[in-house]
PDB file of C-alpha atoms in Angstrom:
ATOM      1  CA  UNK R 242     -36.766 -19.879-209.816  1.00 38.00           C
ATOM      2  CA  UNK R 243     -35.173 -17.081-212.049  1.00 35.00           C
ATOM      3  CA  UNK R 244     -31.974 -16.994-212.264  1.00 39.00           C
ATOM      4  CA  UNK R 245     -30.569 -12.990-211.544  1.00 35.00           C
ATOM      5  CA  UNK R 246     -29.201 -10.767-214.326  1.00 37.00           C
ATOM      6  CA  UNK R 247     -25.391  -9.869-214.369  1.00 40.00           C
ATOM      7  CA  UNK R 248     -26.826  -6.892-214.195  1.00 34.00           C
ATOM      8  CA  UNK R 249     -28.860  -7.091-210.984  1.00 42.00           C
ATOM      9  CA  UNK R 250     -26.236  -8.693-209.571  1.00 39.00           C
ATOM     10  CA  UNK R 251     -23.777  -5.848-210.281  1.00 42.00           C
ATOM     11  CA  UNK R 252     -26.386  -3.228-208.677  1.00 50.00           C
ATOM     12  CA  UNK R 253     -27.288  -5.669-205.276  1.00 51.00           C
ATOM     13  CA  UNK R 254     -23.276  -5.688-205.075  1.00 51.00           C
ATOM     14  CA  UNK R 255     -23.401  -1.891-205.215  1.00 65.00           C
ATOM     15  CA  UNK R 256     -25.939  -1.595-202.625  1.00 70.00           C
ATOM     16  CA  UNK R 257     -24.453  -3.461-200.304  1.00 68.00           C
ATOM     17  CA  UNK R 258     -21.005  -2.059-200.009  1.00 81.00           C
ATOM     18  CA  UNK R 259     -23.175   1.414-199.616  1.00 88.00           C
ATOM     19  CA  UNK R 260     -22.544   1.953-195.399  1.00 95.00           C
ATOM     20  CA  UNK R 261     -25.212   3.912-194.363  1.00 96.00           C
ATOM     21  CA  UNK R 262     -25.906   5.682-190.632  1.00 97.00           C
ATOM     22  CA  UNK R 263     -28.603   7.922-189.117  1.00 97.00           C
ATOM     23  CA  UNK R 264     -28.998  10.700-186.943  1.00 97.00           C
ATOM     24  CA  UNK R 265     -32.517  11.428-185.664  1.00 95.00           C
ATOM     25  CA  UNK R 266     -33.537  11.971-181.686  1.00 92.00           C
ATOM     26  CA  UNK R 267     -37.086  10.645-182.098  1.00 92.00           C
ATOM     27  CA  UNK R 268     -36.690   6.623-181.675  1.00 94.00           C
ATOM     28  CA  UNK R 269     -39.560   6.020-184.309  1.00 94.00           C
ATOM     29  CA  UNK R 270     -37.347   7.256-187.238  1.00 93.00           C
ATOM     30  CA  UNK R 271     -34.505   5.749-186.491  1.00 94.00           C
ATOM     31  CA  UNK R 272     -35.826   2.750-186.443  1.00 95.00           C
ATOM     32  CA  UNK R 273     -38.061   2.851-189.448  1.00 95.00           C
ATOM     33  CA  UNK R 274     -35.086   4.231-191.175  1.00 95.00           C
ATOM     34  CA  UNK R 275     -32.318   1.750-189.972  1.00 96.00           C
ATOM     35  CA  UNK R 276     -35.385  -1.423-190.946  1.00 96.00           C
ATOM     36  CA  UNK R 277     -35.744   0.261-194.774  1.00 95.00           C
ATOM     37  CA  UNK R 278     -32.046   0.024-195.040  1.00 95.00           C
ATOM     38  CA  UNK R 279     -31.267  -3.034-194.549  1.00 95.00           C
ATOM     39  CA  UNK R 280     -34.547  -4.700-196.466  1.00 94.00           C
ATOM     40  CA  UNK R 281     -33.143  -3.285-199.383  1.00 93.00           C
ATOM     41  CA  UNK R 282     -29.622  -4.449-198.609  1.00 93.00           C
ATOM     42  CA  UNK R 283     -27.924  -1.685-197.494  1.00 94.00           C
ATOM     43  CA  UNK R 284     -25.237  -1.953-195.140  1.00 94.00           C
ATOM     44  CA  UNK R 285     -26.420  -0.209-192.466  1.00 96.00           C
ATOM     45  CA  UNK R 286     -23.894   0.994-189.693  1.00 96.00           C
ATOM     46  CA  UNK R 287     -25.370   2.583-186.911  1.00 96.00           C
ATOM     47  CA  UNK R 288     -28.587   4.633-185.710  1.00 97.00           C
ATOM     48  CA  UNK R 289     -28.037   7.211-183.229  1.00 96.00           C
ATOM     49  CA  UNK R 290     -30.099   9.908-181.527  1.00 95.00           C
ATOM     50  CA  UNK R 291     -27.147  12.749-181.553  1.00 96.00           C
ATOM     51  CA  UNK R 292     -23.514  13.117-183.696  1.00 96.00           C
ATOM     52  CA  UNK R 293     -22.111  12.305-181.303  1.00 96.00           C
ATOM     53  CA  UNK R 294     -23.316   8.698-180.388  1.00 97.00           C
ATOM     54  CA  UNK R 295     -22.597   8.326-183.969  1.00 97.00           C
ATOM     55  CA  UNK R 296     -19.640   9.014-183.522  1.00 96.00           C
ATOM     56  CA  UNK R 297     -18.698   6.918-180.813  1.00 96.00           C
ATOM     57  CA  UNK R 298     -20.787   4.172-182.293  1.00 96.00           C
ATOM     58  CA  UNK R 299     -19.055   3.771-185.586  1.00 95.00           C
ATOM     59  CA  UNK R 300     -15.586   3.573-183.403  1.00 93.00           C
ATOM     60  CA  UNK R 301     -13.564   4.548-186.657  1.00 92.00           C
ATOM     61  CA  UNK R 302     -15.377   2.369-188.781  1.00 93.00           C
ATOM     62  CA  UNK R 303     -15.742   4.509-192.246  1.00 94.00           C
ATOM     63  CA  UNK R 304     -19.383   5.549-193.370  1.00 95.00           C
ATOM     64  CA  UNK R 305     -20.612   6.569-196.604  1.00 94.00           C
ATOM     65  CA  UNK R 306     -23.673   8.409-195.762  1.00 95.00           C
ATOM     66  CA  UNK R 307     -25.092   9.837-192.793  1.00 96.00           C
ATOM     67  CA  UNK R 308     -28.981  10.772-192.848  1.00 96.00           C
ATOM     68  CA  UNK R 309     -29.255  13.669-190.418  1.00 96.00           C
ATOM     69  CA  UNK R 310     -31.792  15.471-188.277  1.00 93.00           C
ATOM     70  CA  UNK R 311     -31.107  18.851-188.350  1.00 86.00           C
ATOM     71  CA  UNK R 312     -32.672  19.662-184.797  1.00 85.00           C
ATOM     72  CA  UNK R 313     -31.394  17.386-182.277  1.00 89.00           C
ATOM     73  CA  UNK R 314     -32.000  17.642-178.508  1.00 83.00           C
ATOM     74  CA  UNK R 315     -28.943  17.682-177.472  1.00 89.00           C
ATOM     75  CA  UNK R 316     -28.226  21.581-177.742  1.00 86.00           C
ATOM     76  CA  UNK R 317     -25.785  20.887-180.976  1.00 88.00           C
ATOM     77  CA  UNK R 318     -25.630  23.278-184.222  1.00 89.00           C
ATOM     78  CA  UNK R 319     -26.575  22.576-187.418  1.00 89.00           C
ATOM     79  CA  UNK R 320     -23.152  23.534-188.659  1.00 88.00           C
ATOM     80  CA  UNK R 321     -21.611  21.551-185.708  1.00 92.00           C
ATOM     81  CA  UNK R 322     -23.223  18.089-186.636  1.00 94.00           C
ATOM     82  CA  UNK R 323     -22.866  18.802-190.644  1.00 93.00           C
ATOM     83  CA  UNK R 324     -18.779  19.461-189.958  1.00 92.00           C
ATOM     84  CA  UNK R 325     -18.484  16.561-187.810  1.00 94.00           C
ATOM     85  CA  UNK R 326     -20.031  14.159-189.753  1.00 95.00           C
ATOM     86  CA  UNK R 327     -18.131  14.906-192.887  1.00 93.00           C
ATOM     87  CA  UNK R 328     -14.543  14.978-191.119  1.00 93.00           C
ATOM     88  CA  UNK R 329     -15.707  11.061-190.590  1.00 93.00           C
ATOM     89  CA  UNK R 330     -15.408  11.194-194.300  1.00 92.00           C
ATOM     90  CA  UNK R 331     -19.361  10.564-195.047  1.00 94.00           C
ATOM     91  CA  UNK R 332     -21.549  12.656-197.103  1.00 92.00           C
ATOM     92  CA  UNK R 333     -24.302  14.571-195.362  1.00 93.00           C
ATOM     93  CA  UNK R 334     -28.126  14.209-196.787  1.00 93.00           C
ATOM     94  CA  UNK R 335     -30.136  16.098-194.353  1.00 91.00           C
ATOM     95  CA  UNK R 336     -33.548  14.581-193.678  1.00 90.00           C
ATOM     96  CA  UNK R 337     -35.636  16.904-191.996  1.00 84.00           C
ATOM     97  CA  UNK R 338     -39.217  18.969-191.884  1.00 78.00           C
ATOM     98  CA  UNK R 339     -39.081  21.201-194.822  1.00 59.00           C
ATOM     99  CA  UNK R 340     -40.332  25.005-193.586  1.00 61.00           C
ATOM    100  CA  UNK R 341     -37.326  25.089-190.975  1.00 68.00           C
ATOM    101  CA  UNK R 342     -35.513  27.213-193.708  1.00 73.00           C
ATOM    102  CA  UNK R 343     -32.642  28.870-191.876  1.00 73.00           C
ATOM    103  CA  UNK R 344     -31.979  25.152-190.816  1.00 80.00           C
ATOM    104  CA  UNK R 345     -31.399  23.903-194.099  1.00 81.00           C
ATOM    105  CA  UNK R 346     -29.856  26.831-195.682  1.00 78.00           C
ATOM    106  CA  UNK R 347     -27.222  26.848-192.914  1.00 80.00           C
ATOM    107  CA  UNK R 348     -26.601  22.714-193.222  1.00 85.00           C
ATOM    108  CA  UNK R 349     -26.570  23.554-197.056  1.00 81.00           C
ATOM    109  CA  UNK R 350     -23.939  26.221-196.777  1.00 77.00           C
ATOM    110  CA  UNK R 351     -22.447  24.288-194.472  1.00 82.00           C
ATOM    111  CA  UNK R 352     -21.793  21.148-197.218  1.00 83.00           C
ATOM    112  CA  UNK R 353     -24.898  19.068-196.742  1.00 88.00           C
ATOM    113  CA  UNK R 354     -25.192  17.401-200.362  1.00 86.00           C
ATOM    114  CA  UNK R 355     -29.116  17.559-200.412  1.00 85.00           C
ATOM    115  CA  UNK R 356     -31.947  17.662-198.713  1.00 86.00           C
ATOM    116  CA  UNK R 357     -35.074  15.277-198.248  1.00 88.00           C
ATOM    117  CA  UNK R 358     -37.958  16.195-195.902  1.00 86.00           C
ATOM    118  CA  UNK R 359     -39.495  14.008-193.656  1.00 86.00           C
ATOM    119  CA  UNK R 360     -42.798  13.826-195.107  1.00 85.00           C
ATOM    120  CA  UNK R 361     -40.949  11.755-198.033  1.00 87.00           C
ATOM    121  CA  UNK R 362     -41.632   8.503-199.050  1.00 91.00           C
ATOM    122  CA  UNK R 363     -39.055   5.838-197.386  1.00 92.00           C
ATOM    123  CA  UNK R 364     -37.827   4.959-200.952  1.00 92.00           C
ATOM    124  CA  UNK R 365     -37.235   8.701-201.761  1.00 91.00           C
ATOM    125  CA  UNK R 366     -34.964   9.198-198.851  1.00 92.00           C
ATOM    126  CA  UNK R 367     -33.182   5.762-199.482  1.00 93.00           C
ATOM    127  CA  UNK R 368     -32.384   6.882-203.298  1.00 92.00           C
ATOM    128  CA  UNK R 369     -31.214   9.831-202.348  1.00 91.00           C
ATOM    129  CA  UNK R 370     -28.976   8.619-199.743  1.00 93.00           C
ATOM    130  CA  UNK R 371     -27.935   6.239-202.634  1.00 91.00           C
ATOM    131  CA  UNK R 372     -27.136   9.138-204.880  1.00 89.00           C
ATOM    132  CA  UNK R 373     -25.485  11.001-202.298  1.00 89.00           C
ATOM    133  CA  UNK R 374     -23.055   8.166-201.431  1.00 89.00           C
ATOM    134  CA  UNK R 375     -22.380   8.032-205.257  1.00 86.00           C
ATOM    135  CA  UNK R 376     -20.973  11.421-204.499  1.00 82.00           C
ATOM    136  CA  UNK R 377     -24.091  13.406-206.474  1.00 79.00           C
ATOM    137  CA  UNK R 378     -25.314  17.010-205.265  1.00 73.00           C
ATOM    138  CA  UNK R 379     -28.798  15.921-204.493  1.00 74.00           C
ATOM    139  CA  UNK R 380     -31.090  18.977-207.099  1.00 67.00           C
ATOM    140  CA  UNK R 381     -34.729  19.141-205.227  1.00 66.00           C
ATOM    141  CA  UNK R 382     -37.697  21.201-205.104  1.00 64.00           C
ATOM    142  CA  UNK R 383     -36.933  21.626-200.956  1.00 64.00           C
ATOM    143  CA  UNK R 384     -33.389  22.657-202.060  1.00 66.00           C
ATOM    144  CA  UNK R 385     -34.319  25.225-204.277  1.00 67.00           C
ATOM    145  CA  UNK R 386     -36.937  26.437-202.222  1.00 65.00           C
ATOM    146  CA  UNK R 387     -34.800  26.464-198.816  1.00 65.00           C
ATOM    147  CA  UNK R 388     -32.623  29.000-200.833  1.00 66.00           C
ATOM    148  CA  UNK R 389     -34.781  30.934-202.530  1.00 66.00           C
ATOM    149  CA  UNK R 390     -36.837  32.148-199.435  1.00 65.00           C
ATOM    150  CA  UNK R 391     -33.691  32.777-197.554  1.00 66.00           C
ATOM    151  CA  UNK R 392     -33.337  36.833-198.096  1.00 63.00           C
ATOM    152  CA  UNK R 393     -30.184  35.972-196.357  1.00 65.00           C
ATOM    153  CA  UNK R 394     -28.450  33.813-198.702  1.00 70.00           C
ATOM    154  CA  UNK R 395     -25.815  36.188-200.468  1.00 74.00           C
ATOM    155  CA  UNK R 396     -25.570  34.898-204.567  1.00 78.00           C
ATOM    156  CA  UNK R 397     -22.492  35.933-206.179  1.00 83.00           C
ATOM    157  CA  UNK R 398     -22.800  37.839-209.000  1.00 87.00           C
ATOM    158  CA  UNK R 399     -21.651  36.607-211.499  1.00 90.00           C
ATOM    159  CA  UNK R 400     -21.305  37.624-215.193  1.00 92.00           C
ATOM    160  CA  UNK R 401     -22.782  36.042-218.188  1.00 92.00           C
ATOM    161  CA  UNK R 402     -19.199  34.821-219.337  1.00 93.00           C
ATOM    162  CA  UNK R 403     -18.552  33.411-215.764  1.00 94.00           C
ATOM    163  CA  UNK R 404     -22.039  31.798-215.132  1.00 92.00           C
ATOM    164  CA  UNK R 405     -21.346  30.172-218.549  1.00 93.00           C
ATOM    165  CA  UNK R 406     -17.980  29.058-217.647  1.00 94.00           C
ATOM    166  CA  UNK R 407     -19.226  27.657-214.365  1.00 93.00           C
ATOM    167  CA  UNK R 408     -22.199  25.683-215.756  1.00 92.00           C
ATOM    168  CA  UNK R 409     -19.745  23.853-218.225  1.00 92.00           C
ATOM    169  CA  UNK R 410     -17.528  23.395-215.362  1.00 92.00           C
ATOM    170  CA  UNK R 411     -19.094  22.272-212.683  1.00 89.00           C
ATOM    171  CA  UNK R 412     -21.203  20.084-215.319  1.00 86.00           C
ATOM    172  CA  UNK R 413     -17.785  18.012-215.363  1.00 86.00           C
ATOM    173  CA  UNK R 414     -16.453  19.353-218.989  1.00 90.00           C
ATOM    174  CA  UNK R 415     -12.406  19.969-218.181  1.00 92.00           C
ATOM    175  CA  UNK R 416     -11.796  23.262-218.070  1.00 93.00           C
ATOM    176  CA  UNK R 417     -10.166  23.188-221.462  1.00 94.00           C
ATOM    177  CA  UNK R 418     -12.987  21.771-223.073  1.00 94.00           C
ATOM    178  CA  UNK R 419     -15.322  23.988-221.939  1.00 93.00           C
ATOM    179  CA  UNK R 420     -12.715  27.004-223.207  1.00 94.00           C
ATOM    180  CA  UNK R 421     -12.847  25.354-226.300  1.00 94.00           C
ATOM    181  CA  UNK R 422     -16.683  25.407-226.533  1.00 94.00           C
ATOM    182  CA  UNK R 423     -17.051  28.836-225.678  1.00 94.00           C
ATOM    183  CA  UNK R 424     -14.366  29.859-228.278  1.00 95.00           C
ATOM    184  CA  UNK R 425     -12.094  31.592-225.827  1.00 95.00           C
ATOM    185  CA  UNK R 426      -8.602  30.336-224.668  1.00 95.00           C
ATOM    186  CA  UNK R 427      -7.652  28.409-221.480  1.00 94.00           C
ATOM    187  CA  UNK R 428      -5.786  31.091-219.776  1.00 93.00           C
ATOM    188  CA  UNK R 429      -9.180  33.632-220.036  1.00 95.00           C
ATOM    189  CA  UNK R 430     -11.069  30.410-219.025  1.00 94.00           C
ATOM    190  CA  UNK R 431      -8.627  30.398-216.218  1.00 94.00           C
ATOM    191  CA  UNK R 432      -8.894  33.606-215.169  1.00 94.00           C
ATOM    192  CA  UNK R 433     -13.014  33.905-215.383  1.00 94.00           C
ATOM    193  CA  UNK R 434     -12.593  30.915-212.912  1.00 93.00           C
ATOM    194  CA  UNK R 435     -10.445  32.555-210.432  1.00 93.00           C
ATOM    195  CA  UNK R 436     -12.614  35.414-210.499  1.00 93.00           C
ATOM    196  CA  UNK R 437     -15.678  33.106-209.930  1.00 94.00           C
ATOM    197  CA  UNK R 438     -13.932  31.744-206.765  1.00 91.00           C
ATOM    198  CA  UNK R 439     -12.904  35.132-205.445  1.00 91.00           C
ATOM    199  CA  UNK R 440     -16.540  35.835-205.553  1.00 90.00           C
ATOM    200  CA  UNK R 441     -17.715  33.223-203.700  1.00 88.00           C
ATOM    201  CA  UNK R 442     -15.341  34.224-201.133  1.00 86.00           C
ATOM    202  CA  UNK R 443     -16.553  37.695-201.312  1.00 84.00           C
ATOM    203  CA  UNK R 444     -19.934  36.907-200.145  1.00 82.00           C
ATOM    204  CA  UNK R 445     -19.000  33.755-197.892  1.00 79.00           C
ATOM    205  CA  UNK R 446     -19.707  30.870-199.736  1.00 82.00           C
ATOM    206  CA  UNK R 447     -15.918  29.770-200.854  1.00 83.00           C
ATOM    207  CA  UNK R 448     -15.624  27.187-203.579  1.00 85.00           C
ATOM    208  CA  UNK R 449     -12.027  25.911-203.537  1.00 85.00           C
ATOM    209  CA  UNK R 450     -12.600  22.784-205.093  1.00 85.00           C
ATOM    210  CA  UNK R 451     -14.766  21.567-208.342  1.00 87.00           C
ATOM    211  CA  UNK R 452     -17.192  19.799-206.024  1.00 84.00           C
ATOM    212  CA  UNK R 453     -18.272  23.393-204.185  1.00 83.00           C
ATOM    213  CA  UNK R 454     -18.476  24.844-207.485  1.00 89.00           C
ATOM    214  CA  UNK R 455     -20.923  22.307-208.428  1.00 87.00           C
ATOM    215  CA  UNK R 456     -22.650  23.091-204.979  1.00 83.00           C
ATOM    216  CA  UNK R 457     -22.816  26.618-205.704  1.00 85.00           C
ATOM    217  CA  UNK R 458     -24.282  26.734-209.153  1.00 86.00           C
ATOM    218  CA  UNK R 459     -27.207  24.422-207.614  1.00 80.00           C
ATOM    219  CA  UNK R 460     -27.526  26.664-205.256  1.00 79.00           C
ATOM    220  CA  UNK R 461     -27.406  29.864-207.287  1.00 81.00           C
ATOM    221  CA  UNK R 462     -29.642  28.119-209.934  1.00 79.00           C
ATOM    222  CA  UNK R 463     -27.176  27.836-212.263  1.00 84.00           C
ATOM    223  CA  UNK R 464     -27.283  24.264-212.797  1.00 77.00           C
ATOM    224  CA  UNK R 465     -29.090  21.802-213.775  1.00 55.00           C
ATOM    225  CA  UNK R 466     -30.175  25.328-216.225  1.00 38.00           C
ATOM    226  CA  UNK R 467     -27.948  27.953-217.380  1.00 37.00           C
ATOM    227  CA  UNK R 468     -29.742  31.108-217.105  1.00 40.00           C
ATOM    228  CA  UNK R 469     -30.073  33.529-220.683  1.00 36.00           C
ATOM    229  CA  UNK R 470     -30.271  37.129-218.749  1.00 41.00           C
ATOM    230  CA  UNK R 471     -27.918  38.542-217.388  1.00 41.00           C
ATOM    231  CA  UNK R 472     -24.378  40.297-218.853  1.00 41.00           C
ATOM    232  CA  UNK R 473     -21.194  39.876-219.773  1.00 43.00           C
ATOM    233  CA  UNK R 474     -18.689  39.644-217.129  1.00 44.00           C
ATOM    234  CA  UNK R 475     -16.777  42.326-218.537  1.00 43.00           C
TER     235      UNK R 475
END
């Protein structure tokens, strides 16, 4: 028998502290879901057909991840369920059929942290539920493409200076840092990131923390590539 790695050890410890729940009103899912969890060690919580029997189910008990259907028969809204699972303090990856657009824009703008359509392979939807639990903006083609068809979905626009300022940013540089690599001083760095944020607001998508602003350049395109056209934000 081989003896595991510290390694593999380490990442099976990982795994299973991960506490994982879904939300999906056809029984089939749920349970193929809830069985591909736990064979790869997950620590799986609860599977429940609204957010509601979720959260009754988990009785307080804290939750890492939820994987939710974003049409449930039960009459609930997509910004409803996203809200209510995240005041339980879990991330949201939304696991549903990719053309229902305004869904996921509105679950997106809402603070889902990616998306994952059912026609997915079961080990794409558990590594992104691992990612998201990590506390990663899940970046994927139905992402992108949920935005981008959305004529709806007001970008803010933003200036070459800010969108530069933003990538860096929301990339995880310190704001400092990314003054410093730019070759303009903290205060102007400052100020191009207040101005970012007042935009956001502007057009409805506010960003008060670094984790939105991350959300936001996905979003906008602006990350995981920084865009060349565009002006200066003066």
């Amino acid at each position: 028998m081989v003896e595991p790695t510290a390694t593999s050890i380490a990442d099976v410890a990982s795994i299973a502290a991960v506490r994982v729940a879904v939300v999906d009103d056809h029984e089939s899912v749920r349970l193929g879901l809830k069985a591909a969890f736990i064979d790869e060690g997950y620590q799986f919580l609860i599977a429940a057909a609204t957010v509601q029997e979720l959260v009754d189910g988990l009785d307080g008990r804290e939750c890492d991840v939820v994987v939710l259907d974003l049409s449930l028969g039960d009459g609930s809204s997509v910004t409803e369920n996203v809200k209510r699972v995240q005041a339980l303090g879990s991330a949201v990856l939304v696991h549903s059929i990719a053309d229902r657009v305004a869904y996921v824009r509105e679950a997106l703008a809402a603070g889902a942290a990616g998306v994952i359509p059912k026609s997915s392979a079961t080990r794409t939807v558990i590594a992104a539920a691992a990612s998201v639990a990590r506390g990663e903006v899940l970046n994927n083609l139905e992402w992108a493409t949920a935005i981008d068809a959305d004529g709806d979905f007001a970008r803010a626009e933003l200036g070459r200076r800010e969108r530069e300022i933003l990538h860096l940013y929301a990339s995880g540089l310190p704001l400092k840092l990314a003054a410093m690599q730019l070759g303009i001083s903290y205060s102007t760095a400052r100020e191009y990131l207040d101005r970012i944020r007042v935009k956001y607001v502007e057009v409805g998508r506010p960003a008060p923390t670094k984790v939105d602003l991350l959300r936001r350049a996905v979003e906008d395109g602006i990350l995981p590539g920084l865009d060349t056209d565009g002006g200066d934000a003066h």
